[in-house]
Amino acid sequence: MNHHPFRPTGPRAHRRRALGRATHWLLMGLLLLAAGAGLWWWKAQGGGWPGSTAASAAGSASGSAGGGPGGGAGGRRFGGGGGPQPVSVQAVRRQDIHVSVNAIGSIGASNTAVVRTQVSGVLKSLLFKEGQQVRAGQSLAQIDPLPFQAALGQAEGVLARDKAQLEGAKVDLARYRDLLTKDAIPRQQLDTQTALVAQLEGTVKADQGSVDSARLQLAYARVTAPISGRAGLRQVDLGNVLAPSDANGIVSITQTRPIAMIFSVPAAHVPLLTRHLRANEAIAVEAWDRGGTRQLAVGTVATVDNAIDAGTDTIKVKALFPNADDALFPNQSVSVTLQLDTLANALAVPQAAVLRGSQGFYVYVVNGDNTVSTRVVKSGPVDAGWMAVEGALEPGERVVIDGTDRLREGAKVEVIAADPKQRSGASAPAGSDRRQRALEGLSPEEAAKVKAMDPEARRAWFRARREGAASAAKP
């Protein structure tokens, strides 16, 4: 057997040659796989074969027209194409801006009293309705008065007896004085009678005190309201024996007209608050529900606390509300708007127009040639969506409130309505323009037939029509 003089022989050489051939075919397979994947990716990205420039350009134009955020008009809205940027504007104006502070407040009664009986006895009647407004001194309950009437009668009887004895002693004293002038009785007898009269006078005074005490106990049998306010739920039932030591009492009364509210404001507003209070100027406070959608009441600041909370750098403020309609309840939590001041005739722009950048706060102003320019402003308080500003602005100038995301200095803009419902074509149903254009090329019979189809059949009909047109266009 002949062997090549330079080729190794033997089992080991055969294995090396087999391994080399396998490696060669593996590399070829990987190269082909990579080429196929690259071709698939290129086609997925919208690529075409050389010479298909027109198709590529059409695909790019279609993508730029409808591929922006939101599609359709949204591509134009967010910078698709080189046309003017659609924006919404509003005019600068002068108006009063209210300087206000928002906080969370807690409602508390101006006064609270737990009505308890001052004497022990059986509850005979309740003279109030739960939840009603009561006046100070109004009768609320009646304790059985019979024991107190009996005690009063007994005390009055003792008083009458002792008064009669005193009158008799005084008559004897006058007689003894007359006899003493005639030396008919000894001096000692007169002195004894004088002491007896003084003793009886003391007894009568004590009896009068007993009568007054019994009359007071009888008065306490009728329980009255100590303050004016709103009565709560009764805590006792008829027939129960009441005592002054009862913890819950008969009913609680909260004074809700006026009603107080406590809330905290930043300590930076203390000078302005104290200035208004010292000048006896009313500081308006509005109470809103927690959602801030419904106004509950309007009151005024009564006073401020005597110290600032170092932990929160706030100070507590107390306000009073007339609360004639009982809209506020004790322990209720409400949103608070404190009207601190009013900037009269201030230059104001919509809050949405004010932007913040490296140069500070600024706005975009639409010029007469529909280009925009930036104006740096100094921001101020906000009132009902309008912000007081200071800067190179004039009333009547238009500032951009919507569409600022792609604006630059000198950019061309197209002013559209701020309300989407008022924009051109907004009232037409979605897709109606596209369907109208598709129907324009049909005969009246075909248009009527297509309109009568359901949406799925209509789409299939147009698809078949496009495919037929494409087949007819081929050479």
Short mmCIF file of N, CA and C in Angstrom, two decimals, residues 334-393:
data_model
loop_
_atom_site.label_atom_id
_atom_site.label_comp_id
_atom_site.label_asym_id
_atom_site.label_seq_id
_atom_site.Cartn_x
_atom_site.Cartn_y
_atom_site.Cartn_z
N VAL A 334 -61.74 68.45 58.48
CA VAL A 334 -62.09 69.17 57.25
C VAL A 334 -60.83 69.74 56.61
N SER A 335 -60.96 70.08 55.33
CA SER A 335 -59.91 70.81 54.63
C SER A 335 -60.12 72.30 54.87
N VAL A 336 -59.02 73.01 55.07
CA VAL A 336 -59.09 74.42 55.46
C VAL A 336 -58.38 75.26 54.40
N THR A 337 -58.99 76.36 54.03
CA THR A 337 -58.35 77.36 53.18
C THR A 337 -58.36 78.68 53.94
N LEU A 338 -57.18 79.14 54.28
CA LEU A 338 -57.02 80.39 55.04
C LEU A 338 -56.66 81.51 54.07
N GLN A 339 -57.53 82.52 53.97
CA GLN A 339 -57.29 83.65 53.09
C GLN A 339 -56.46 84.69 53.84
N LEU A 340 -55.16 84.74 53.49
CA LEU A 340 -54.27 85.63 54.22
C LEU A 340 -54.24 87.04 53.64
N ASP A 341 -54.30 87.14 52.32
CA ASP A 341 -54.15 88.45 51.69
C ASP A 341 -54.72 88.40 50.29
N THR A 342 -54.82 89.55 49.64
CA THR A 342 -55.30 89.65 48.27
C THR A 342 -54.37 90.56 47.49
N LEU A 343 -53.81 90.05 46.39
CA LEU A 343 -52.98 90.86 45.49
C LEU A 343 -53.92 91.49 44.47
N ALA A 344 -54.16 92.79 44.61
CA ALA A 344 -55.11 93.48 43.75
C ALA A 344 -54.51 93.73 42.38
N ASN A 345 -55.30 93.42 41.34
CA ASN A 345 -54.92 93.72 39.95
C ASN A 345 -53.54 93.18 39.60
N ALA A 346 -53.27 91.96 39.97
CA ALA A 346 -51.96 91.34 39.70
C ALA A 346 -51.92 90.78 38.29
N LEU A 347 -50.72 90.76 37.70
CA LEU A 347 -50.52 90.12 36.40
C LEU A 347 -50.59 88.62 36.59
N ALA A 348 -51.50 87.94 35.85
CA ALA A 348 -51.77 86.53 36.09
C ALA A 348 -51.75 85.76 34.78
N VAL A 349 -51.24 84.53 34.86
CA VAL A 349 -51.23 83.59 33.73
C VAL A 349 -51.77 82.27 34.24
N PRO A 350 -52.28 81.40 33.35
CA PRO A 350 -52.70 80.06 33.80
C PRO A 350 -51.52 79.31 34.40
N GLN A 351 -51.77 78.59 35.46
CA GLN A 351 -50.70 77.84 36.12
C GLN A 351 -50.05 76.83 35.18
N ALA A 352 -50.82 76.28 34.24
CA ALA A 352 -50.27 75.30 33.30
C ALA A 352 -49.27 75.91 32.35
N ALA A 353 -49.25 77.24 32.19
CA ALA A 353 -48.32 77.88 31.26
C ALA A 353 -46.94 78.06 31.85
N VAL A 354 -46.80 78.00 33.15
CA VAL A 354 -45.52 78.28 33.81
C VAL A 354 -44.68 77.00 33.85
N LEU A 355 -43.49 77.08 33.25
CA LEU A 355 -42.57 75.96 33.21
C LEU A 355 -41.33 76.31 34.01
N ARG A 356 -40.54 75.28 34.31
CA ARG A 356 -39.32 75.51 35.09
C ARG A 356 -38.13 74.90 34.36
N GLY A 357 -37.09 75.68 34.18
CA GLY A 357 -35.89 75.22 33.51
C GLY A 357 -34.64 75.69 34.21
N SER A 358 -33.53 75.62 33.48
CA SER A 358 -32.25 76.02 34.10
C SER A 358 -32.22 77.50 34.41
N GLN A 359 -32.99 78.31 33.64
CA GLN A 359 -33.02 79.75 33.89
C GLN A 359 -34.07 80.14 34.92
N GLY A 360 -34.79 79.17 35.47
CA GLY A 360 -35.84 79.45 36.45
C GLY A 360 -37.20 79.22 35.83
N PHE A 361 -38.18 79.96 36.26
CA PHE A 361 -39.53 79.83 35.73
C PHE A 361 -39.66 80.67 34.46
N TYR A 362 -40.40 80.14 33.47
CA TYR A 362 -40.57 80.84 32.20
C TYR A 362 -41.88 80.39 31.56
N VAL A 363 -42.30 81.14 30.55
CA VAL A 363 -43.49 80.81 29.77
C VAL A 363 -43.15 80.98 28.29
N TYR A 364 -43.92 80.31 27.44
CA TYR A 364 -43.82 80.49 26.00
C TYR A 364 -44.90 81.47 25.56
N VAL A 365 -44.49 82.53 24.86
CA VAL A 365 -45.41 83.53 24.35
C VAL A 365 -45.52 83.36 22.84
N VAL A 366 -46.74 83.32 22.31
CA VAL A 366 -46.97 83.20 20.88
C VAL A 366 -46.96 84.60 20.27
N ASN A 367 -46.04 84.81 19.31
CA ASN A 367 -45.91 86.10 18.66
C ASN A 367 -46.91 86.24 17.53
N GLY A 368 -46.94 87.41 16.89
CA GLY A 368 -47.88 87.66 15.81
C GLY A 368 -47.66 86.79 14.59
N ASP A 369 -46.40 86.34 14.36
CA ASP A 369 -46.10 85.50 13.20
C ASP A 369 -46.21 84.01 13.53
N ASN A 370 -46.89 83.68 14.64
CA ASN A 370 -47.09 82.29 15.07
C ASN A 370 -45.78 81.58 15.39
N THR A 371 -44.81 82.33 15.88
CA THR A 371 -43.61 81.74 16.47
C THR A 371 -43.67 81.98 17.98
N VAL A 372 -42.89 81.20 18.73
CA VAL A 372 -42.90 81.34 20.17
C VAL A 372 -41.57 81.87 20.66
N SER A 373 -41.63 82.59 21.76
CA SER A 373 -40.43 83.07 22.44
C SER A 373 -40.60 82.86 23.93
N THR A 374 -39.50 82.64 24.61
CA THR A 374 -39.55 82.39 26.04
C THR A 374 -39.44 83.70 26.80
N ARG A 375 -40.17 83.79 27.89
CA ARG A 375 -40.10 84.95 28.80
C ARG A 375 -39.90 84.42 30.21
N VAL A 376 -38.84 84.85 30.83
CA VAL A 376 -38.56 84.45 32.21
C VAL A 376 -39.48 85.25 33.14
N VAL A 377 -40.11 84.56 34.09
CA VAL A 377 -41.03 85.20 35.02
C VAL A 377 -40.68 84.79 36.45
N LYS A 378 -41.18 85.54 37.38
CA LYS A 378 -41.08 85.20 38.80
C LYS A 378 -42.46 84.76 39.27
N SER A 379 -42.54 83.54 39.77
CA SER A 379 -43.84 82.98 40.14
C SER A 379 -44.31 83.53 41.47
N GLY A 380 -45.64 83.52 41.64
CA GLY A 380 -46.26 83.99 42.87
C GLY A 380 -47.36 83.07 43.33
N PRO A 381 -48.29 83.56 44.13
CA PRO A 381 -49.38 82.72 44.63
C PRO A 381 -50.29 82.25 43.50
N VAL A 382 -50.98 81.14 43.75
CA VAL A 382 -51.91 80.54 42.79
C VAL A 382 -53.32 80.64 43.37
N ASP A 383 -54.26 81.05 42.53
CA ASP A 383 -55.65 81.18 42.95
C ASP A 383 -56.54 80.66 41.83
N ALA A 384 -57.23 79.54 42.09
CA ALA A 384 -58.18 78.96 41.13
C ALA A 384 -57.54 78.72 39.77
N GLY A 385 -56.32 78.18 39.76
CA GLY A 385 -55.65 77.83 38.51
C GLY A 385 -54.89 78.95 37.86
N TRP A 386 -54.93 80.17 38.41
CA TRP A 386 -54.19 81.31 37.86
C TRP A 386 -53.07 81.69 38.82
N MET A 387 -51.89 81.95 38.26
CA MET A 387 -50.71 82.26 39.07
C MET A 387 -50.31 83.71 38.85
N ALA A 388 -50.05 84.40 39.95
CA ALA A 388 -49.52 85.76 39.86
C ALA A 388 -48.04 85.68 39.49
N VAL A 389 -47.63 86.47 38.50
CA VAL A 389 -46.25 86.44 38.02
C VAL A 389 -45.73 87.87 37.90
N GLU A 390 -44.41 87.97 37.86
CA GLU A 390 -43.72 89.22 37.57
C GLU A 390 -42.75 88.95 36.44
N GLY A 391 -42.78 89.78 35.42
CA GLY A 391 -41.89 89.58 34.28
C GLY A 391 -42.30 90.44 33.12
N ALA A 392 -41.63 90.22 31.97
CA ALA A 392 -41.85 91.03 30.77
C ALA A 392 -43.05 90.50 30.00
N LEU A 393 -44.22 90.61 30.60
CA LEU A 393 -45.47 90.20 29.98
C LEU A 393 -46.45 91.36 30.00
#
